[in-house]
Short mmCIF file of C-alpha atoms in Angstrom, two decimals:
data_model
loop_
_atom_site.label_atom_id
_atom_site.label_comp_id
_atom_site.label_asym_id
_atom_site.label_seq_id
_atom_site.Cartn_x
_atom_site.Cartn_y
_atom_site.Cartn_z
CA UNK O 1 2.01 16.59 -10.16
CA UNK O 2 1.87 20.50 -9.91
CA UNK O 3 0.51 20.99 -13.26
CA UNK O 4 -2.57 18.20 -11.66
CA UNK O 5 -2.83 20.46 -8.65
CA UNK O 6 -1.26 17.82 -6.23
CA UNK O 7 -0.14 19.47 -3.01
CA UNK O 8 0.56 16.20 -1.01
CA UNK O 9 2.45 12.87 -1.56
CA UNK O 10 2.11 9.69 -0.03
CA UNK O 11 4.97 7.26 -0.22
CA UNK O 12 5.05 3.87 0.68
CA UNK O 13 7.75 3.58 2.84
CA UNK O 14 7.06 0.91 4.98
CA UNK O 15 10.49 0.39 7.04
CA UNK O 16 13.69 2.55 7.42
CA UNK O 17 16.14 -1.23 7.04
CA UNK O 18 16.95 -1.88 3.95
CA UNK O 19 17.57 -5.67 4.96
CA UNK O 20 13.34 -5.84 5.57
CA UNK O 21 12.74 -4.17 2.47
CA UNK O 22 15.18 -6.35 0.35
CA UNK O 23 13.20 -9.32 2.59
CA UNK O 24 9.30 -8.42 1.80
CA UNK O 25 10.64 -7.10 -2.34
CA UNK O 26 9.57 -3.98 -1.56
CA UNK O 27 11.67 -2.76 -4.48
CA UNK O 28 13.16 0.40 -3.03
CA UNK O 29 15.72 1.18 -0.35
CA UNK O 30 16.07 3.69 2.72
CA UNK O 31 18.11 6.17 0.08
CA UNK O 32 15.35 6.17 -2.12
CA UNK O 33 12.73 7.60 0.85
CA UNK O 34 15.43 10.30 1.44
CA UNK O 35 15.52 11.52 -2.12
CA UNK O 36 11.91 11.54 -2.32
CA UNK O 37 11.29 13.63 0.56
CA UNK O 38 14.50 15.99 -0.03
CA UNK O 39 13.21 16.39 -3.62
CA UNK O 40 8.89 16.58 -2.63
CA UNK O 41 10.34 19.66 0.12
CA UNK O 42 12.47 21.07 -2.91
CA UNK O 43 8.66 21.90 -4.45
CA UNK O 44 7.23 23.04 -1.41
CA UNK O 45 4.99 19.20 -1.26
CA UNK O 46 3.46 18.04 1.77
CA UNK O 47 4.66 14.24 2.47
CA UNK O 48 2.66 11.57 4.08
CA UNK O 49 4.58 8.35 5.32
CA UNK O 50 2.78 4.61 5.04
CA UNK O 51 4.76 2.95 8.01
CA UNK O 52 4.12 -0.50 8.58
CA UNK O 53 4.90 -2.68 11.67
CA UNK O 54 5.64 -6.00 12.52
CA UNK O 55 6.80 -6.89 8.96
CA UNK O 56 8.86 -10.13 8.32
CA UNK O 57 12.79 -9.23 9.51
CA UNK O 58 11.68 -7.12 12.21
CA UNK O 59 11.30 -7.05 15.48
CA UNK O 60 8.62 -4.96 18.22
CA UNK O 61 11.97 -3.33 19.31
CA UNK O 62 13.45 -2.54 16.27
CA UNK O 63 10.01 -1.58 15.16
CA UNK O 64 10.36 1.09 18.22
CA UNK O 65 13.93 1.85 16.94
CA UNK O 66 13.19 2.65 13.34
CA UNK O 67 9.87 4.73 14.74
CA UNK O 68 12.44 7.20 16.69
CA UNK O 69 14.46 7.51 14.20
CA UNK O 70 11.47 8.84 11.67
CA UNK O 71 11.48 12.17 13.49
CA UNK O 72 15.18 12.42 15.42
CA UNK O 73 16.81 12.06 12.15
CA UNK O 74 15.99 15.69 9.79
CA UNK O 75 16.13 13.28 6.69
CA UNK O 76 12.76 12.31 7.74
CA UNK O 77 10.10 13.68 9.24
CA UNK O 78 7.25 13.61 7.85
CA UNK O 79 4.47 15.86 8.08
CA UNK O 80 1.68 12.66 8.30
CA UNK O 81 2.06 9.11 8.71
CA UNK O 82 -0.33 6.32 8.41
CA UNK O 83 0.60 2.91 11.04
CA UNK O 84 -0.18 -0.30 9.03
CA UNK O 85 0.39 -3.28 10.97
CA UNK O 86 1.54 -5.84 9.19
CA UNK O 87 -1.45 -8.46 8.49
CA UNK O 88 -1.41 -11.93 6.88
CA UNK O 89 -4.13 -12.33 4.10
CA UNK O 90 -4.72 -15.54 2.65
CA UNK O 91 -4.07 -14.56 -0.80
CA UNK O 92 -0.58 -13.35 0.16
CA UNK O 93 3.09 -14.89 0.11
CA UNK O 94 3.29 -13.91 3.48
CA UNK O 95 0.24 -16.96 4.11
CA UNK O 96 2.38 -19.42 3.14
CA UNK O 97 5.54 -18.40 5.24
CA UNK O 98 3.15 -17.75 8.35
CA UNK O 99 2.04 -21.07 7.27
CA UNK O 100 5.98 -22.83 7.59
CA UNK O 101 6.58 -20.73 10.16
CA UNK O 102 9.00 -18.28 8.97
CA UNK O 103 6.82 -15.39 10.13
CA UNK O 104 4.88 -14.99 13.42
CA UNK O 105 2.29 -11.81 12.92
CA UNK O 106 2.48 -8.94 15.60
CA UNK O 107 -0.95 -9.20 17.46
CA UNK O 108 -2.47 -8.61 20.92
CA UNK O 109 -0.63 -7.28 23.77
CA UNK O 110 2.45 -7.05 21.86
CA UNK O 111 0.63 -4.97 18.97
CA UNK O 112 -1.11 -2.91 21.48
CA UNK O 113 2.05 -1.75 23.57
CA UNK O 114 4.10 -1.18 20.87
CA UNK O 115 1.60 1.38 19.01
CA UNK O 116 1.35 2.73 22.52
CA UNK O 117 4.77 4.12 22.63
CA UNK O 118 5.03 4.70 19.06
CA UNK O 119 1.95 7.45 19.51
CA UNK O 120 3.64 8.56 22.70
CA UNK O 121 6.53 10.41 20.88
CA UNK O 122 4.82 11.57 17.53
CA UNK O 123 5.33 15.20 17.51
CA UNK O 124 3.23 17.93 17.45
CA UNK O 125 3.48 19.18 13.63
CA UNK O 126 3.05 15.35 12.44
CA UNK O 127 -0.62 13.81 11.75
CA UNK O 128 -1.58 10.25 12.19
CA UNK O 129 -4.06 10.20 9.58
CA UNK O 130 -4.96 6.23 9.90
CA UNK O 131 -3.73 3.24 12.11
CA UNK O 132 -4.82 0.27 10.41
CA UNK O 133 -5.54 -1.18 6.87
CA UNK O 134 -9.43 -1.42 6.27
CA UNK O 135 -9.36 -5.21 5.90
CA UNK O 136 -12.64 -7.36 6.96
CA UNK O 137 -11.16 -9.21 10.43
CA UNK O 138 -13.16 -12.70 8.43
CA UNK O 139 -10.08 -11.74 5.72
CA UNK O 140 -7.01 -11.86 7.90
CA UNK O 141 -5.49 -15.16 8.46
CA UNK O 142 -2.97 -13.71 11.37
CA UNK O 143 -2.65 -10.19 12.84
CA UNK O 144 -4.30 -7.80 14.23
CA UNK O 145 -7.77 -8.36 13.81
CA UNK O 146 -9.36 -5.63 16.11
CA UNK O 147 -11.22 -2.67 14.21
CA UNK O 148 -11.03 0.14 16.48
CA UNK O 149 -7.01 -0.37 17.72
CA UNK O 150 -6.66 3.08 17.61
CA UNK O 151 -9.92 3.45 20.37
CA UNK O 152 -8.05 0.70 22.55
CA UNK O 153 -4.49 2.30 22.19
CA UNK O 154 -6.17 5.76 23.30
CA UNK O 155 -7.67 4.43 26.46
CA UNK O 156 -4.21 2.75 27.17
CA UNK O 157 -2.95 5.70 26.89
CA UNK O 158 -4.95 8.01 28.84
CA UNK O 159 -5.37 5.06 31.99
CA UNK O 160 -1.07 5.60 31.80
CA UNK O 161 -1.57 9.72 32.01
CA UNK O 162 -0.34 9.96 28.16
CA UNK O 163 -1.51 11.54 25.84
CA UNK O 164 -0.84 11.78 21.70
CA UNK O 165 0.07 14.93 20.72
CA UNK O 166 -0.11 14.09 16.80
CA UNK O 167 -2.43 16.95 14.76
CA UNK O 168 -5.47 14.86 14.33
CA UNK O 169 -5.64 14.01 18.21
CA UNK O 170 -5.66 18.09 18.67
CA UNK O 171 -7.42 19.02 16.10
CA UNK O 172 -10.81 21.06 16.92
CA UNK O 173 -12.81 18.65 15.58
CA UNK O 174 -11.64 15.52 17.46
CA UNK O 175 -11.71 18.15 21.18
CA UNK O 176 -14.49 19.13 22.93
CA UNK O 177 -15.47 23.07 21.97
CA UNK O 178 -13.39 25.36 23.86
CA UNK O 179 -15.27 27.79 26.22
CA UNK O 180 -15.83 31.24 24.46
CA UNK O 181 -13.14 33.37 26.84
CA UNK O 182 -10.35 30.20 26.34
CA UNK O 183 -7.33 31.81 25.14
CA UNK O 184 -5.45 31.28 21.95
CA UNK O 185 -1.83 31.70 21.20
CA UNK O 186 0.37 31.16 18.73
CA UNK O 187 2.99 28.66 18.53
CA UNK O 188 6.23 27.46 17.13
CA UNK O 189 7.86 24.34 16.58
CA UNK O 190 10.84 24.46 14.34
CA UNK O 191 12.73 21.26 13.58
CA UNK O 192 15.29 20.56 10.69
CA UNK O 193 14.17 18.43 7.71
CA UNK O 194 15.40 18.00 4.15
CA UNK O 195 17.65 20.43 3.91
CA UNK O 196 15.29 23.31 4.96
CA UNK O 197 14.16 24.45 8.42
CA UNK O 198 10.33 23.76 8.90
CA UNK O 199 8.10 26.16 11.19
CA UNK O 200 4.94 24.52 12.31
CA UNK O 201 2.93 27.92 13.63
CA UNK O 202 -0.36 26.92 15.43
CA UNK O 203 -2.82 28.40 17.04
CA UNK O 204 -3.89 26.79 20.03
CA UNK O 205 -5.08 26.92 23.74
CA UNK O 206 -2.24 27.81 26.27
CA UNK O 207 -2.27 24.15 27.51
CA UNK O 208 -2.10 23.26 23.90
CA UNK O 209 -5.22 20.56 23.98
CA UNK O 210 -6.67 21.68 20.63
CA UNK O 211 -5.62 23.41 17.20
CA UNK O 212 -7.90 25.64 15.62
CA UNK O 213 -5.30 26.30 12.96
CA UNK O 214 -1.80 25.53 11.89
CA UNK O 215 0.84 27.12 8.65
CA UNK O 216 3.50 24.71 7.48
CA UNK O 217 6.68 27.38 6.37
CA UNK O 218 9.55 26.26 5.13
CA UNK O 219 12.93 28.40 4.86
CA UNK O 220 14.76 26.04 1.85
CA UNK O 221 18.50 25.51 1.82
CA UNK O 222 19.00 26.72 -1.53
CA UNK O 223 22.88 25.69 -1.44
CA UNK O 224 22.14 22.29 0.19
CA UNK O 225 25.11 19.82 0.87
CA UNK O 226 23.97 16.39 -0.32
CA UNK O 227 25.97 13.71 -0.29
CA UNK O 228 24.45 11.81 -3.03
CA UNK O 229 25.53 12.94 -6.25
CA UNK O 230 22.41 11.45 -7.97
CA UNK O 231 20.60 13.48 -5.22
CA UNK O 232 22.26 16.76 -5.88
CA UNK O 233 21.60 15.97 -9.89
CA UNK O 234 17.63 15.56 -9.45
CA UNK O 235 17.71 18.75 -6.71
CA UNK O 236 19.40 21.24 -8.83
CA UNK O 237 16.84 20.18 -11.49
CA UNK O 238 13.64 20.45 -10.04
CA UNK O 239 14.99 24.07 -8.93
CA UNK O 240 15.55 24.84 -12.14
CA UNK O 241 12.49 23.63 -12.56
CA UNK O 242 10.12 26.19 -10.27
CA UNK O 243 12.18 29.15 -10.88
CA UNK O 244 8.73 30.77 -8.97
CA UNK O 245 10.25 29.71 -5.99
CA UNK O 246 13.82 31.09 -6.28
CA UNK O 247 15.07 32.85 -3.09
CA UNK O 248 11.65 32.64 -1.78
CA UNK O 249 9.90 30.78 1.85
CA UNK O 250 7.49 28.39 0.89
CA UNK O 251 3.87 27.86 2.94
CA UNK O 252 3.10 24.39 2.18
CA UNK O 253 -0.10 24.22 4.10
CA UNK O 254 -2.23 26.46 5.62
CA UNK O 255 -5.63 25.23 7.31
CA UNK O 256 -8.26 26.04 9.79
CA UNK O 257 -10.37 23.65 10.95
CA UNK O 258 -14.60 24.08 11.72
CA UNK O 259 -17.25 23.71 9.12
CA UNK O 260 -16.51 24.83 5.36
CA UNK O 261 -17.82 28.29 4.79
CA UNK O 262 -17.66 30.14 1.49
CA UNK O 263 -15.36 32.71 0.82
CA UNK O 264 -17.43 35.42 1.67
CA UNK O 265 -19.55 33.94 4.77
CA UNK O 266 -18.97 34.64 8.45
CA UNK O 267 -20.57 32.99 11.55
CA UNK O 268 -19.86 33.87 14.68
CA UNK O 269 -20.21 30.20 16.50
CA UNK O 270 -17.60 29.16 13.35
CA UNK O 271 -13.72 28.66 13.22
CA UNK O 272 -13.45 29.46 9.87
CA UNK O 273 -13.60 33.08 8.39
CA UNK O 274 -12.47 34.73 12.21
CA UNK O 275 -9.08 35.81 10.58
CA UNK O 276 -6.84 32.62 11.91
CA UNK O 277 -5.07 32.34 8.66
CA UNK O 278 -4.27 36.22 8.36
CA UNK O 279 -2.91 36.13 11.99
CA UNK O 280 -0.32 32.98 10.97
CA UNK O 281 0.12 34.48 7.54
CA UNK O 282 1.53 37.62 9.11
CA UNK O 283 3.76 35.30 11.52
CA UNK O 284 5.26 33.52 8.21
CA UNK O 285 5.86 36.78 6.82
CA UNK O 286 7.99 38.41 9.81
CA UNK O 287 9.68 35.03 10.07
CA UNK O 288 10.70 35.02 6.60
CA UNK O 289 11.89 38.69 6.22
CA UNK O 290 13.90 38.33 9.22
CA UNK O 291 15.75 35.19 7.65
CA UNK O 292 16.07 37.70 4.20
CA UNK O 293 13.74 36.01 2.33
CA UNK O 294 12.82 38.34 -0.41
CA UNK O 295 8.81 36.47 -0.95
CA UNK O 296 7.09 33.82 -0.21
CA UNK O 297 5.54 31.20 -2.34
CA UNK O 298 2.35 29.15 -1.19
CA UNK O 299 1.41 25.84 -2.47
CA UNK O 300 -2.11 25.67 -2.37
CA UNK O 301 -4.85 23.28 -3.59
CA UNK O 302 -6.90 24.56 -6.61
CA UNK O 303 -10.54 25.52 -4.69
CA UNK O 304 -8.24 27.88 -2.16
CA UNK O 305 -6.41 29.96 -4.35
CA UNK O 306 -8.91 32.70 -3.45
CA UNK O 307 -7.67 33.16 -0.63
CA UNK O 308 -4.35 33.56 -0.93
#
């Protein structure tokens, strides 16, 4: 994936309950989404969850429950997600058991109030990149059938005084433009994950409304206890592996949002090119020579290596 120039994976990994994954034949189990993400942060990758709701086996509750536990538990976390919920389509097993009624679909009010608390406690580092499958509504048998959820959850949201934090919610693009003397400041959220303690540094307005730009740095565990020996097997290899990133931090993304400029144009109504990334580039630095990192290793997508 390296060698291709991948810098982000997206794994399928529906539900954290093994008992709903053995249900729908998913074909893998909780311990599988651990080793993937402990072994993806082990190279520095960027991971992107597909989470989907309502499936056969669960419940809106222990939807909620298994949502929670995505970002309280450090095996986790991912840095995006993307909220499926669960459809019927009539060319689908799942037709035929809605059919019997083995499986009632998650829809409506239901639907709508779970997604509402599920964006409510999405943290700040984390973006929801999507929150439905594409489908035609004239395709789905049962489910949610409404196009623009995400539009109806938001209002919800904001009639309640709430208000998603997730990246793409703050993002510039998605905010209104900030007022020329609005001040920006740099922030930190650190949270455990994988083995590895992950800074999210942002810049942002003091209320913290809208990003302008945002560094993902990781400080690995290099002597990481895992409990799975198979685990522990596949870790020590892909170390062995990148021996680039030996006793080094790793960036795993850097971005600033506005309208693409070339490497060598400035504007001054622009985001881009106003020396964002320099200012959190210096911040990952200091941060990793306090922690006695000897250098730091970026992960970067072929077009930006320019930069770096």
């Amino acid at each position: 994936l390296r060698e291709l120039g991948v810098t982000r994976a997206e794994l399928g990994v529906q539900a954290l309950d093994d008992k709903i994954l053995e249900l729908t034949k998913r074909g893998h189990t909780v311990e599988d989404t651990v080793r993937a993400t402990v072994l993806l942060k082990a190279a520095a990758f960027k991971t992107d969850y597909h989470i989907l709701p309502g499936q056969p086996g669960a419940t809106p509750e222990r939807d909620i429950e298994m949502f929670d536990q995505l970002f309280a538990d450090e095996r986790f976390c991912p840095d995006m997600i993307k909220l499926y919920p669960c459809v019927v389509l009539p060319t689908a097993e799942l037709a035929q058991w809605h059919a019997e009624g083995k499986y009632q679909a998650l829809e409506g009010e239901t639907l709508i109030e779970m997604m509402v608390r599920m964006q409510s406690v999405i943290p700040r580092y984390c973006r929801v990149s999507r929150l439905i499958r594409d489908f035609p509504s004239f395709e789905i048998s049962a489910g949610n059938k409404v196009t623009n959820l995400r539009d109806v959850i938001e209002v919800r949201m904001k009639e309640r005084g709430i208000h998603c934090r997730c990246l793409r919610c703050r993002e510039a693009g998605h905010r209104p433009p900030l007022a020329s003397d609005v001040k920006l400041v740099v922030f930190r959220d650190v949270y455990r994950n994988a083995y590895g303690t992950e800074y999210f540094l942002s810049v942002e307005d003091e209320q913290r409304t809208t990003v302008v730009s945002f560094l993902r740095l990781r400080l690995p565990d290099f002597d990481p206890v895992i409990e799975n020996a198979k685990t522990t097997k596949m870790f020590d290899e892909v170390q062995k592996e990148f021996p680039e990133l030996d006793n080094c931090a790793f960036i795993r993304e850097l971005h600033t949002y506005g309208q693409a400029l070339k490497l060598s144009e400035g504007r001054t109504d622009a985001v881009q090119h106003r020396g964002w990334g320099k200012v959190l580039m210096a911040e990952a630095e200091k941060i990793a020579k306090e922690h006695g990192y000897k250098g730091i290793a970026v992960i970067s997508g072929v077009g930006v290596r320019e930069y770096y």
